[in-house]
Amino acid sequence: MSKRAAINIIYAGALRVALLVSLSILAFLIGSIIWQGSKALSFDFIFSDARDFGASGGIRYQILGSLILIAVSALLVLPLALGTAIYRSEYVTSEKLGRRIDLAIFSLNGIPSITYGLFGLIIFVNLFGMGISWSIGSILLAMMILPTVTVSSYQAMRAIPDSYRENSIALGLSRAQMVRRVILPQSLHGVVTGLLIGLARAIGETAPIMFVATAFSGVTWPRSINEPVSTLPTHILALAQQATNPDALRNAWGTSFSLILIVILLSTLAYVARHKLQPGRPQ
Amino acid sequence: MPKPDLKLVRPLEAAPAIRLENFQAWFGETCVVNAGALEVPAHKITCLVGPSGSGKSTLLRSLNRINDDISAYAMQGKIFVQGQCNHAGFKDITHLRSKVGMVFQRPCVFPCSIKENVLFGVRDKTLSKIDRAALVEDCLKSAALWKEVSHRLDSPASTLSLGQQQRLCIARTLAVKPDILLLDEPTASVDPVSARALETVIQDLKTRFTIIMVTHDIRQTKRIADHVVFLCDGEIIETGSCGHMFSKIAKPKTRTYLSEEFCDC
Ligand SMILES: Nc1ncnc2c1ncn2[C@@H]1O[C@H](COP(=O)(O)OP(=O)(O)OP(=O)(O)O)[C@@H](O)[C@H]1O
Ligand SMILES: [Mg+2]
């Protein structure tokens, strides 16, 4: 066997090992969550209130809190992300300005999530005196996923052939009409996918919301915009801190399992959206 | 109220549909068109011919200001569309573009039905359903597409053949009711038979529209042009009636190019 063939075999082997290691880590993680989590998961667990700081009872208000947080952050992020993406894609003619906007978006993406939490604490809670409230959490999560949604929408817009733009403005459509009738429908898949992926990430975040939006016990559903909620990730955190209590630990696994299920659901929807909403293009 | 007959309203010897004064087009530092003065007669087919890269598309795209979206593009001089400056004379750019319609080299239909494609640029919200249907039929007939698609107006436009798509693009442009039609190599991406069909369509349209058409096909020019503008390296070498441009009294450069010999102007 030549030296080259040997190198090829070793190389291919190394790649396989790398793949295998990554896959087994994933399988181990998901497997252990399913294994441990399924012991706790039941109809009752999902639909009842938490008791004894979560050690007994269920997680219905945690699920509700998480869903409220991401639903409202979706409403907040969508106009901002769409506006930025449309502006960047259809209105910026100067290369230099375009590069600056890109840089800003990518820097925003690079900010560690705990920084958002601190920012929220300093600005909204301390400076504005808003108190701990779920609405701040939604704002912070929206800020955090803004780059994801923007970039995904923007890339879908850039992928639209310029001939669509030329043909629609040649018919006398104004730029705004072109955006509404050509650009938006043609980039819907990117917008929806970006949003769902962003939300899948947001729902698992602890750091941005733990100081400003959540309480660890005694919360039900919020009655005003100025109330804390409890969420799945912060509930897991609280339960994991009582690790000596086997009931609390079991419920921590159960909560993780529920969270993972929601994330998988969102990611699957994102995948479906990417393929189902993808517009047909000429040639 | 009956619509006034357009033919009666029009003056007998029509003013030029388009007039250029000292027109120059620039991309960055390079001047790609230096046209000087040019008049395009109304209700005639004017063919813009010349070698590749001579600035035909740039000139054409300057008329309805499609080039304005390219950041490197700049123009000098003036363009008058039906006597009105194409910058100051129109209340906004969309108005100019609905007066000066354009069909591009590659057909590009929107991902919706044939009918919706025809109505894509129609802004008039007051049109009734019946009026719309009549408009669709009228435009598709003018573009010689009605017979082929009348039974499937609601099927996706992308199911049409390329030649049919190009005629759909023409129909879509007609629906906006322009006065001037700019055609950039409309027959370039279709087969010779469809190209001949398109030529017939274009010839039928000249009674109602002023047509300016870029083409690389000299024989096509000879067949359908009333008026020829020969462009080389951004300069207008010669303009004149089709008969003049293809005759012996045309300038040598024009003669060489139009006789399809090698030209190194
Ligand atoms: N967007 C642009 N940016 C920079 N230069 C351009 C741009 N578009 C065209 N040009 C240049 O302008 C000149 C004229 O181009 P144009 O497309 O008008 O030629 P044309 O006569 O239409 O050629 P063809 O017959 O091949 O279509 C060319 O040298 C071309 O490289
Ligand atoms: Mg061209």
Coordinates of C-alpha atoms and ligand atoms in Angstrom, one line a residue:
Chain A
M1 CA 0.0 0.0 0.0
S2 CA 1.4 3.4 -1.0
K3 CA 1.9 6.1 1.6
R4 CA -0.8 8.1 0.0
A5 CA -3.4 5.4 0.3
A6 CA -2.4 4.9 3.9
I7 CA -2.9 8.6 4.7
N8 CA -6.2 8.5 3.0
I9 CA -7.4 5.6 5.1
I10 CA -6.2 7.2 8.3
Y11 CA -7.8 10.5 7.4
A12 CA -11.1 8.9 6.6
G13 CA -10.9 6.9 9.8
A14 CA -10.2 10.1 11.9
L15 CA -13.2 11.8 10.3
R16 CA -15.4 8.8 11.2
V17 CA -14.1 8.8 14.8
A18 CA -14.9 12.5 15.1
L19 CA -18.4 12.0 13.8
L20 CA -18.9 9.0 16.0
V21 CA -17.7 10.9 19.1
S22 CA -20.0 13.9 18.4
L23 CA -23.0 11.6 17.7
S24 CA -22.4 9.6 20.9
I25 CA -22.2 12.8 23.0
L26 CA -25.5 13.9 21.5
A27 CA -27.1 10.5 21.9
F28 CA -25.8 10.3 25.5
L29 CA -27.3 13.7 26.4
I30 CA -30.6 13.2 24.7
G31 CA -30.8 9.6 25.9
S32 CA -30.1 10.4 29.5
I33 CA -32.6 13.2 29.5
I34 CA -35.2 10.9 27.9
W35 CA -34.3 8.1 30.3
Q36 CA -34.3 10.1 33.4
G37 CA -37.0 12.6 32.3
S38 CA -39.6 10.0 31.3
K39 CA -39.7 8.8 34.9
A40 CA -41.0 12.2 35.9
L41 CA -43.0 13.1 32.9
S42 CA -46.8 12.5 33.1
F43 CA -50.0 14.2 32.3
D44 CA -50.2 15.4 35.9
F45 CA -46.6 16.7 35.9
I46 CA -47.3 18.9 32.9
F47 CA -50.6 20.2 34.0
S48 CA -50.3 20.8 37.7
D49 CA -48.7 23.5 39.9
A50 CA -45.3 23.2 41.4
R51 CA -45.2 22.5 45.1
D52 CA -42.3 22.3 47.7
F53 CA -40.1 24.5 45.5
G54 CA -40.7 22.2 42.6
A55 CA -39.8 19.0 44.4
S56 CA -43.3 17.8 44.0
G57 CA -46.2 18.8 41.8
G58 CA -45.7 19.8 38.2
I59 CA -44.6 22.6 35.8
R60 CA -47.7 24.0 34.2
Y61 CA -46.8 27.6 35.1
Q62 CA -43.3 27.1 34.0
I63 CA -44.4 26.0 30.6
L64 CA -46.8 28.9 30.5
G65 CA -44.2 31.4 31.6
S66 CA -41.7 30.2 29.0
L67 CA -44.3 30.3 26.2
I68 CA -45.4 33.8 27.2
L69 CA -41.8 35.0 27.2
I70 CA -41.0 33.6 23.7
A71 CA -44.4 34.5 22.2
V72 CA -44.1 38.1 23.2
S73 CA -40.4 38.3 22.2
A74 CA -41.5 36.9 18.8
L75 CA -43.9 39.8 18.4
L76 CA -41.2 42.3 19.5
V77 CA -38.4 40.9 17.3
L78 CA -40.4 40.4 14.1
P79 CA -40.9 44.1 13.1
L80 CA -37.4 45.0 14.1
A81 CA -35.7 42.1 12.3
L82 CA -37.8 42.5 9.2
G83 CA -37.3 46.2 9.2
T84 CA -33.5 45.8 9.5
A85 CA -33.4 43.1 6.9
I86 CA -35.5 44.9 4.4
Y87 CA -33.6 48.1 4.9
R88 CA -30.3 46.4 4.5
S89 CA -31.4 44.4 1.5
E90 CA -33.5 46.8 -0.4
Y91 CA -32.6 50.3 0.6
V92 CA -28.9 50.4 1.4
T93 CA -27.0 51.3 -1.7
S94 CA -23.7 52.3 -0.1
E95 CA -21.3 49.3 0.4
K96 CA -19.8 51.0 3.3
L97 CA -23.0 51.5 5.2
G98 CA -24.0 47.9 4.4
R99 CA -20.7 46.6 5.9
R100 CA -21.3 48.7 9.0
I101 CA -24.8 47.3 9.5
D102 CA -23.5 43.8 9.0
L103 CA -20.8 44.4 11.6
A104 CA -23.3 45.7 14.1
I105 CA -25.6 42.7 13.6
F106 CA -22.7 40.2 14.0
S107 CA -21.4 42.0 17.1
L108 CA -24.9 41.8 18.6
N109 CA -24.8 38.1 17.9
G110 CA -21.5 37.7 19.7
I111 CA -22.7 39.3 23.0
P112 CA -22.8 36.6 25.8
S113 CA -26.3 36.1 27.0
I114 CA -25.5 36.9 30.6
T115 CA -24.6 40.4 29.4
Y116 CA -28.2 40.9 28.3
G117 CA -29.3 39.9 31.8
L118 CA -27.0 42.4 33.4
F119 CA -28.0 45.1 30.9
G120 CA -31.7 44.4 31.7
L121 CA -31.0 44.6 35.4
I122 CA -29.1 47.8 35.2
I123 CA -31.3 49.6 32.6
F124 CA -34.8 48.4 33.2
V125 CA -34.9 47.3 36.8
N126 CA -32.5 49.7 38.4
L127 CA -32.6 52.8 36.1
F128 CA -36.3 52.7 35.0
G129 CA -37.4 51.0 38.3
M130 CA -39.6 48.6 36.4
G131 CA -39.2 45.8 38.9
I132 CA -38.8 42.1 38.1
S133 CA -41.2 41.5 35.2
W134 CA -41.7 39.0 32.4
S135 CA -42.0 41.9 29.9
I136 CA -38.4 42.8 30.5
G137 CA -37.5 39.2 29.9
S138 CA -39.3 39.2 26.5
I139 CA -37.5 42.4 25.5
L140 CA -34.2 40.9 26.4
L141 CA -34.9 37.7 24.6
A142 CA -36.0 39.7 21.6
M143 CA -32.8 41.6 21.6
M144 CA -30.8 38.4 21.9
I145 CA -32.4 36.7 18.9
L146 CA -32.6 39.8 16.8
P147 CA -29.4 39.0 14.9
T148 CA -30.6 35.4 14.2
V149 CA -33.9 36.5 12.8
T150 CA -32.4 39.5 10.9
V151 CA -29.6 37.5 9.2
S152 CA -31.9 34.6 8.2
S153 CA -34.4 37.1 6.7
Y154 CA -31.7 39.1 5.0
Q155 CA -30.1 36.1 3.4
A156 CA -33.4 34.9 2.1
M157 CA -34.0 38.4 0.6
R158 CA -30.5 38.5 -1.0
A159 CA -31.2 35.1 -2.6
I160 CA -34.1 36.6 -4.5
P161 CA -32.9 37.1 -8.1
D162 CA -32.5 40.8 -9.0
S163 CA -34.6 40.2 -12.1
Y164 CA -37.6 40.1 -9.8
R165 CA -36.7 43.5 -8.5
E166 CA -36.1 45.0 -12.0
N167 CA -39.2 43.5 -13.4
S168 CA -41.4 44.8 -10.7
I169 CA -40.1 48.3 -10.6
A170 CA -40.2 48.4 -14.4
L171 CA -43.9 47.8 -14.1
G172 CA -44.1 51.0 -12.0
L173 CA -44.2 49.5 -8.6
S174 CA -42.7 51.7 -5.9
R175 CA -40.1 50.3 -3.7
A176 CA -42.5 49.8 -0.8
Q177 CA -44.9 47.9 -3.1
M178 CA -42.1 45.8 -4.4
V179 CA -41.1 44.9 -0.9
R180 CA -44.7 44.0 0.0
R181 CA -45.5 42.1 -3.1
V182 CA -42.3 40.5 -4.1
I183 CA -39.6 40.6 -1.4
L184 CA -41.7 39.6 1.6
P185 CA -43.6 36.6 0.0
Q186 CA -40.3 35.4 -1.6
S187 CA -38.4 35.5 1.7
L188 CA -41.0 34.3 4.0
H189 CA -39.3 31.0 4.5
G190 CA -36.1 32.7 5.8
V191 CA -38.1 34.9 8.1
V192 CA -40.1 32.1 9.6
T193 CA -37.1 29.7 9.9
G194 CA -35.0 32.4 11.5
L195 CA -37.7 33.2 14.0
L196 CA -38.3 29.6 15.0
I197 CA -34.7 28.9 15.4
G198 CA -34.3 32.1 17.4
L199 CA -37.2 31.1 19.6
A200 CA -35.9 27.6 20.1
R201 CA -32.7 29.2 21.4
A202 CA -34.5 31.8 23.5
I203 CA -36.7 29.3 25.3
G204 CA -33.7 27.5 26.7
E205 CA -31.9 30.6 27.9
T206 CA -31.5 31.2 31.6
A207 CA -28.9 33.9 31.9
P208 CA -30.8 36.9 30.3
I209 CA -33.9 36.4 32.3
M210 CA -32.9 35.0 35.7
F211 CA -32.3 38.4 37.2
V212 CA -35.0 40.4 35.7
A213 CA -38.0 38.4 34.7
T214 CA -38.4 35.3 36.8
A215 CA -39.1 34.2 40.3
F216 CA -38.3 30.8 41.6
S217 CA -41.4 29.9 43.5
G218 CA -44.9 31.0 44.1
V219 CA -45.6 32.3 40.7
T220 CA -48.8 31.6 38.7
W221 CA -49.8 33.2 35.5
P222 CA -49.0 36.9 35.2
R223 CA -51.9 39.3 35.8
S224 CA -50.1 42.4 34.5
I225 CA -47.0 43.2 32.5
N226 CA -45.1 44.0 35.6
E227 CA -45.0 40.5 37.2
P228 CA -42.4 37.9 37.3
V229 CA -43.0 34.5 35.7
S230 CA -41.4 31.2 36.3
T231 CA -39.8 29.5 33.3
L232 CA -38.6 26.0 32.4
P233 CA -34.8 26.8 32.4
T234 CA -34.9 28.8 35.6
H235 CA -37.0 26.0 37.2
I236 CA -34.4 23.5 36.2
L237 CA -31.7 25.7 37.8
A238 CA -33.7 26.0 41.0
L239 CA -34.3 22.2 41.1
A240 CA -30.7 21.4 40.3
Q241 CA -29.7 23.4 43.3
Q242 CA -31.6 21.0 45.5
A243 CA -29.7 18.1 44.1
T244 CA -29.5 16.3 47.4
N245 CA -33.3 15.8 47.2
P246 CA -34.0 12.9 44.8
D247 CA -37.5 14.2 44.1
A248 CA -36.2 17.6 43.1
L249 CA -33.6 15.9 40.9
R250 CA -36.2 13.7 39.2
N251 CA -38.4 16.7 38.5
A252 CA -35.3 18.6 37.1
W253 CA -34.9 15.8 34.6
G254 CA -38.6 15.9 33.8
T255 CA -38.5 19.6 33.3
S256 CA -35.5 19.3 31.0
F257 CA -37.3 16.6 29.0
S258 CA -40.3 18.9 28.5
L259 CA -38.0 21.8 27.5
I260 CA -36.2 19.6 25.0
L261 CA -39.5 18.5 23.5
I262 CA -40.5 22.1 23.0
V263 CA -37.1 22.9 21.4
I264 CA -37.3 19.9 19.1
L265 CA -40.8 20.9 18.1
L266 CA -39.7 24.5 17.3
S267 CA -36.6 23.2 15.4
T268 CA -38.8 20.7 13.4
L269 CA -41.2 23.5 12.5
A270 CA -38.2 25.6 11.4
Y271 CA -37.0 22.7 9.2
V272 CA -40.5 22.2 7.7
A273 CA -40.9 26.0 7.2
R274 CA -37.6 26.1 5.3
H275 CA -38.7 23.5 2.9
K276 CA -42.4 24.1 2.6
L277 CA -42.3 27.9 2.3
Q278 CA -39.3 27.9 -0.1
P279 CA -40.6 29.6 -3.2
G280 CA -40.2 28.1 -6.7
R281 CA -37.9 30.2 -8.8
P282 CA -37.6 30.4 -12.5
Q283 CA -35.1 28.0 -14.0
Chain B
M1 CA -68.7 58.0 -21.0
P2 CA -67.2 56.8 -24.3
K3 CA -63.4 57.1 -24.4
P4 CA -62.1 59.6 -26.9
D5 CA -60.5 58.1 -29.9
L6 CA -56.8 58.4 -29.3
K7 CA -55.9 58.6 -32.9
L8 CA -57.9 61.9 -33.3
V9 CA -56.3 63.5 -30.2
R10 CA -52.8 62.8 -31.5
P11 CA -51.3 65.6 -33.6
L12 CA -50.8 64.6 -37.2
E13 CA -47.0 64.8 -37.4
A14 CA -46.2 63.4 -33.9
A15 CA -43.4 65.0 -31.9
P16 CA -40.5 62.6 -31.1
A17 CA -41.5 60.2 -28.3
I18 CA -38.1 60.5 -26.8
R19 CA -35.4 63.1 -27.2
L20 CA -31.9 63.0 -25.8
E21 CA -29.8 66.2 -25.2
N22 CA -26.1 65.8 -24.6
F23 CA -26.8 62.5 -23.0
Q24 CA -23.9 60.7 -21.2
A25 CA -24.1 57.7 -19.0
W26 CA -21.3 56.8 -16.6
F27 CA -20.4 53.8 -14.5
G28 CA -18.0 55.0 -11.9
E29 CA -15.2 56.7 -13.8
T30 CA -16.0 55.3 -17.2
C31 CA -18.3 57.0 -19.7
V32 CA -20.1 54.1 -21.3
V33 CA -22.6 56.0 -23.4
N34 CA -21.9 59.4 -25.0
A35 CA -25.0 59.7 -27.2
G36 CA -25.1 63.5 -27.7
A37 CA -28.5 64.2 -29.3
L38 CA -31.0 61.6 -30.4
E39 CA -34.7 61.7 -31.4
V40 CA -36.9 58.6 -31.4
P41 CA -39.9 58.9 -33.6
A42 CA -43.3 58.1 -32.1
H43 CA -45.3 55.0 -33.2
K44 CA -42.4 53.5 -35.0
I45 CA -40.1 50.6 -34.2
T46 CA -36.6 51.9 -33.5
C47 CA -33.9 49.3 -33.3
L48 CA -30.8 49.9 -31.3
V49 CA -28.0 47.9 -32.8
G50 CA -24.3 47.7 -32.1
P51 CA -21.6 45.3 -30.8
S52 CA -21.7 43.9 -27.3
G53 CA -20.7 46.3 -24.6
S54 CA -21.5 49.3 -26.8
G55 CA -24.0 50.6 -24.2
K56 CA -27.3 49.7 -25.8
S57 CA -28.8 48.3 -22.6
T58 CA -27.4 51.2 -20.6
L59 CA -29.0 53.7 -22.9
L60 CA -32.3 51.9 -22.9
R61 CA -32.3 51.5 -19.1
S62 CA -31.6 55.2 -18.7
L63 CA -34.8 56.1 -20.4
N64 CA -37.1 54.7 -17.7
R65 CA -34.4 55.2 -15.0
I66 CA -34.0 51.6 -14.1
N67 CA -30.3 52.2 -13.9
D68 CA -30.8 54.7 -11.0
D69 CA -30.7 51.8 -8.6
I70 CA -27.1 51.0 -9.5
S71 CA -24.9 53.1 -7.2
A72 CA -22.1 53.4 -9.7
Y73 CA -24.4 54.8 -12.3
A74 CA -24.5 58.5 -13.1
M75 CA -25.9 60.4 -16.1
Q76 CA -25.5 63.8 -17.7
G77 CA -27.6 65.7 -20.1
K78 CA -31.3 65.5 -20.5
I79 CA -33.8 62.9 -21.6
F80 CA -37.3 64.1 -22.6
V81 CA -40.1 61.6 -22.7
Q82 CA -43.0 63.0 -24.7
G83 CA -41.6 66.4 -24.2
Q84 CA -41.1 66.1 -20.5
C85 CA -37.8 65.7 -18.7
N86 CA -37.7 62.2 -17.3
H87 CA -36.4 63.6 -14.0
A88 CA -38.3 66.8 -13.3
G89 CA -41.2 66.3 -15.7
F90 CA -42.9 63.3 -13.9
K91 CA -44.4 63.6 -10.5
D92 CA -42.6 60.5 -9.4
I93 CA -40.5 57.8 -10.9
T94 CA -43.2 55.2 -10.8
H95 CA -45.3 57.4 -13.0
L96 CA -42.4 57.6 -15.5
R97 CA -42.1 53.8 -15.4
S98 CA -45.7 53.2 -16.0
K99 CA -45.5 55.5 -19.1
V100 CA -42.3 53.8 -20.3
G101 CA -42.7 50.0 -20.1
M102 CA -39.8 47.6 -20.3
V103 CA -39.3 44.0 -21.2
F104 CA -36.0 42.4 -20.4
Q105 CA -33.9 39.9 -22.3
R106 CA -34.6 37.0 -20.0
P107 CA -38.3 36.4 -19.4
C108 CA -39.0 36.7 -15.7
V109 CA -42.5 35.8 -14.5
F110 CA -43.6 36.2 -11.0
P111 CA -44.5 33.1 -9.0
C112 CA -48.2 33.4 -9.3
S113 CA -50.9 32.6 -11.9
I114 CA -50.9 33.8 -15.5
K115 CA -53.7 36.2 -14.7
E116 CA -52.0 37.6 -11.6
N117 CA -48.9 38.2 -13.7
V118 CA -50.8 40.2 -16.2
L119 CA -52.3 42.3 -13.5
F120 CA -49.1 42.6 -11.4
G121 CA -48.4 46.2 -12.3
V122 CA -52.0 47.4 -12.4
R123 CA -52.5 50.0 -9.7
D124 CA -56.0 51.0 -10.4
K125 CA -58.0 49.7 -7.3
T126 CA -61.3 50.8 -8.7
L127 CA -61.3 48.3 -11.6
S128 CA -64.1 45.8 -11.3
K129 CA -63.6 42.1 -11.6
I130 CA -65.1 42.3 -15.1
D131 CA -62.8 45.1 -16.1
R132 CA -59.9 43.2 -14.9
A133 CA -60.8 40.1 -16.8
A134 CA -61.3 42.2 -19.9
L135 CA -57.9 43.8 -19.4
V136 CA -56.3 40.4 -19.0
E137 CA -57.9 39.2 -22.2
D138 CA -57.0 42.4 -24.1
C139 CA -53.4 42.3 -23.1
L140 CA -52.9 38.6 -23.7
K141 CA -54.5 39.0 -27.2
S142 CA -52.2 41.9 -28.0
A143 CA -49.2 39.7 -27.0
A144 CA -50.6 36.9 -29.1
L145 CA -50.8 34.6 -26.1
W146 CA -54.6 34.5 -25.5
K147 CA -55.3 31.4 -27.6
E148 CA -52.7 29.4 -25.9
V149 CA -53.6 30.3 -22.3
S150 CA -57.2 31.4 -22.3
H151 CA -58.3 28.0 -20.7
R152 CA -55.7 28.1 -18.0
L153 CA -55.4 31.7 -16.7
D154 CA -55.2 30.5 -13.2
S155 CA -52.3 28.0 -13.6
P156 CA -48.8 29.1 -12.5
A157 CA -47.0 31.3 -15.0
S158 CA -43.9 29.2 -14.5
T159 CA -45.6 26.4 -16.4
L160 CA -45.4 28.3 -19.7
S161 CA -42.6 27.8 -22.2
L162 CA -39.9 30.4 -22.4
G163 CA -41.3 32.0 -25.5
Q164 CA -44.7 32.1 -23.9
Q165 CA -43.3 33.6 -20.8
Q166 CA -41.7 36.4 -22.8
R167 CA -45.0 37.2 -24.4
L168 CA -46.6 37.1 -20.9
C169 CA -44.0 39.7 -19.9
I170 CA -45.0 41.8 -22.8
A171 CA -48.7 41.4 -21.9
R172 CA -47.9 42.3 -18.3
T173 CA -46.2 45.5 -19.5
L174 CA -49.1 46.4 -21.8
A175 CA -51.5 46.1 -18.8
V176 CA -49.9 49.1 -17.2
K177 CA -50.9 51.1 -20.4
P178 CA -47.5 52.6 -21.3
D179 CA -47.0 54.8 -24.3
I180 CA -43.5 53.7 -25.0
L181 CA -42.2 50.1 -24.9
L182 CA -38.5 49.4 -24.3
L183 CA -37.5 45.9 -25.4
D184 CA -34.0 44.7 -24.5
E185 CA -33.2 41.8 -26.8
P186 CA -36.7 40.4 -26.4
T187 CA -36.1 37.5 -28.8
A188 CA -32.7 36.5 -27.6
S189 CA -33.6 33.7 -25.2
V190 CA -36.3 32.0 -27.4
D191 CA -36.1 29.7 -30.4
P192 CA -36.3 31.1 -34.0
V193 CA -39.9 30.2 -34.4
S194 CA -41.0 31.9 -31.2
A195 CA -38.8 34.8 -32.2
R196 CA -40.7 35.2 -35.4
A197 CA -43.9 35.1 -33.5
L198 CA -42.7 37.8 -31.2
E199 CA -41.6 39.9 -34.1
T200 CA -45.2 39.8 -35.4
V201 CA -46.4 40.7 -32.0
I202 CA -44.1 43.7 -31.9
Q203 CA -45.0 44.9 -35.4
D204 CA -48.7 44.7 -34.4
L205 CA -48.0 46.8 -31.3
K206 CA -46.4 49.7 -33.1
T207 CA -49.8 51.2 -34.0
R208 CA -50.4 51.8 -30.4
F209 CA -46.9 52.2 -28.9
T210 CA -43.6 53.7 -29.6
I211 CA -41.2 50.8 -29.6
I212 CA -37.5 50.9 -28.9
M213 CA -35.8 47.6 -29.2
V214 CA -32.3 46.4 -28.7
T215 CA -31.3 43.5 -31.0
H216 CA -28.3 41.6 -32.1
D217 CA -30.1 40.1 -35.0
I218 CA -29.3 42.2 -38.1
R219 CA -31.8 40.3 -40.2
Q220 CA -34.5 40.9 -37.6
T221 CA -33.6 44.6 -37.7
K222 CA -34.0 44.6 -41.4
R223 CA -37.4 42.9 -41.1
I224 CA -39.1 45.0 -38.5
A225 CA -37.2 48.3 -37.9
D226 CA -38.6 51.6 -39.2
H227 CA -35.7 53.4 -37.7
V228 CA -32.2 52.2 -36.8
V229 CA -29.7 53.7 -34.3
F230 CA -26.2 52.3 -34.6
L231 CA -24.1 52.5 -31.4
C232 CA -20.5 51.6 -31.1
D233 CA -18.3 52.1 -28.0
G234 CA -21.0 54.2 -26.5
E235 CA -21.1 56.7 -29.4
I236 CA -24.0 57.0 -31.8
I237 CA -22.4 56.4 -35.1
E238 CA -25.4 56.9 -37.3
T239 CA -29.2 57.0 -37.1
G240 CA -31.7 56.9 -39.9
S241 CA -34.5 55.1 -41.5
C242 CA -34.1 51.4 -42.0
G243 CA -33.8 51.9 -45.7
H244 CA -31.1 54.5 -45.3
M245 CA -29.1 52.4 -42.8
F246 CA -29.1 49.3 -45.0
S247 CA -28.3 51.3 -48.2
K248 CA -25.0 52.2 -49.8
I249 CA -25.1 55.8 -48.7
A250 CA -24.8 54.8 -45.0
K251 CA -21.5 55.5 -43.3
P252 CA -18.8 52.8 -43.9
K253 CA -18.8 51.7 -40.2
T254 CA -22.6 51.2 -40.3
R255 CA -22.4 49.3 -43.6
T256 CA -19.7 47.0 -42.2
Y257 CA -21.6 46.2 -39.1
L258 CA -25.0 45.8 -40.7
S259 CA -23.6 43.6 -43.4
E260 CA -22.5 41.4 -40.5
E261 CA -18.8 41.6 -41.4
F262 CA -16.1 42.0 -38.8
C263 CA -16.1 45.4 -37.3
D264 CA -13.4 47.0 -35.3
C265 CA -14.8 50.4 -34.6
Ligands
LIG1 N1 -23.7 47.7 -13.5 C1 -22.6 48.1 -14.1 N2 -21.5 48.5 -13.5 C2 -20.4 48.8 -14.2 N3 -20.3 48.8 -15.5 C3 -21.4 48.4 -16.2 C4 -22.6 48.0 -15.6 N4 -23.5 47.6 -16.5 C5 -22.9 47.8 -17.7 N5 -21.6 48.2 -17.5 C6 -20.6 48.5 -18.6 O1 -21.2 49.4 -19.5 C7 -20.8 49.1 -20.8 C8 -22.1 48.9 -21.7 O2 -22.8 47.9 -21.2 P1 -24.2 47.5 -21.8 O3 -24.8 46.4 -21.0 O4 -25.0 48.7 -22.0 O5 -23.8 46.9 -23.3 P2 -24.7 46.3 -24.4 O6 -24.5 47.1 -25.6 O7 -26.1 46.2 -23.9 O8 -24.1 44.9 -24.6 P3 -24.8 43.5 -24.9 O9 -25.1 43.6 -26.4 O10 -23.8 42.5 -24.7 O11 -26.0 43.4 -24.1 C9 -20.1 47.8 -20.8 O12 -18.7 48.1 -20.9 C10 -20.3 47.2 -19.4 O13 -19.2 46.6 -18.9
MG2 MG -27.4 44.5 -23.3

